[in-house]
Amino acid sequence: MNDVDVLRQSVETQYGGRATLVQSTPVKETFQGQTAWEGVVHVFDLADNPKAARAYAWSSPIEGSTKRRFFAVLHMGGIKSPRDAVRAAIVAEHRSMKGGCDDG
């Protein structure tokens, strides 16, 4: 199974419905002058999902491992593009690493 098939399956498992690849888009997201993430985001049309008609998915290597982490984000709310999806995932990951607490 290739990366796109794994991503499609990940989207379908996480959100339900049937995902169909529409395009693959290169994204480079920077933060404070540093590259936060660079890679290809796959855009899927999502049939039979009550929340969204589109999803974005990509994978990243896990540091210190040969495995990859898979991300899937729905096109809804403030998520309107592959870049928005990557940004949202980076923010969510950063918050979880901080313990989700911004009181301070």
XYZ file of C-alpha atoms in Angstrom:
104
model
C 0.000 0.000 0.000
C 1.469 3.387 -0.976
C 1.429 6.577 1.113
C -1.658 8.010 -0.621
C -3.627 4.809 0.024
C -2.630 4.874 3.695
C -3.659 8.535 3.941
C -6.995 7.857 2.222
C -7.638 4.993 4.618
C -6.669 7.216 7.554
C -9.161 9.910 6.488
C -11.939 7.340 6.012
C -11.236 5.654 9.362
C -10.994 8.906 11.298
C -13.925 10.759 9.744
C -16.093 8.187 7.984
C -17.351 8.496 4.454
C -15.393 7.765 1.297
C -12.299 9.768 0.393
C -11.202 10.394 -3.198
C -7.850 12.037 -3.975
C -8.281 15.390 -5.759
C -4.761 16.797 -5.722
C -1.432 16.817 -3.937
C -0.030 20.197 -2.920
C 3.462 21.097 -1.670
C 3.367 23.116 1.562
C 6.160 24.849 3.452
C 5.130 26.318 6.784
C 7.544 28.574 8.647
C 7.467 29.944 12.173
C 9.797 32.698 13.376
C 11.989 32.270 10.297
C 12.388 28.499 10.751
C 10.769 25.771 8.681
C 8.148 24.177 10.941
C 7.034 21.624 8.347
C 7.657 20.983 4.673
C 6.062 18.294 2.561
C 3.085 17.333 0.436
C -0.515 17.614 1.618
C -3.025 15.379 -0.149
C -6.480 16.853 -0.713
C -9.405 14.426 -0.661
C -13.052 14.932 -1.544
C -15.060 13.304 1.216
C -18.412 11.703 0.361
C -21.011 10.815 2.996
C -19.492 12.911 5.782
C -22.005 15.174 7.567
C -19.405 17.778 8.641
C -17.218 18.391 5.588
C -16.940 17.596 1.896
C -13.134 17.787 1.859
C -10.210 16.630 3.998
C -6.453 17.212 4.016
C -3.954 14.499 4.906
C -0.186 14.095 5.116
C 2.470 12.215 7.012
C 5.659 13.183 8.800
C 8.559 11.093 10.064
C 8.575 10.413 13.785
C 11.822 11.706 15.253
C 14.113 8.846 16.305
C 12.006 6.256 14.482
C 11.569 4.740 11.031
C 7.779 5.113 11.402
C 5.587 7.958 10.171
C 2.808 9.891 11.863
C -0.355 10.448 9.835
C -2.429 13.633 10.002
C -5.963 14.191 8.714
C -7.867 17.483 9.045
C -11.363 18.357 7.802
C -12.038 21.393 5.589
C -14.286 23.321 7.991
C -14.276 26.390 10.216
C -10.976 28.206 9.745
C -9.478 25.336 7.737
C -9.845 26.407 4.102
C -6.596 25.173 2.504
C -3.804 22.616 2.853
C -1.646 25.294 4.538
C -4.431 26.055 7.068
C -4.636 22.333 7.895
C -0.891 22.096 8.502
C -0.948 25.226 10.675
C -3.821 23.859 12.757
C -2.009 20.566 13.291
C 1.209 22.351 14.307
C -0.681 24.535 16.797
C -2.546 21.527 18.233
C 0.679 19.554 18.567
C 2.440 22.506 20.220
C -0.422 22.919 22.702
C -0.420 19.216 23.578
C 3.341 19.336 24.176
C 2.835 22.280 26.536
C 0.117 20.367 28.402
C -2.678 22.378 26.804
C -2.316 25.138 29.369
C -1.703 28.772 28.471
C -2.302 30.105 32.010
C 0.785 31.600 33.152
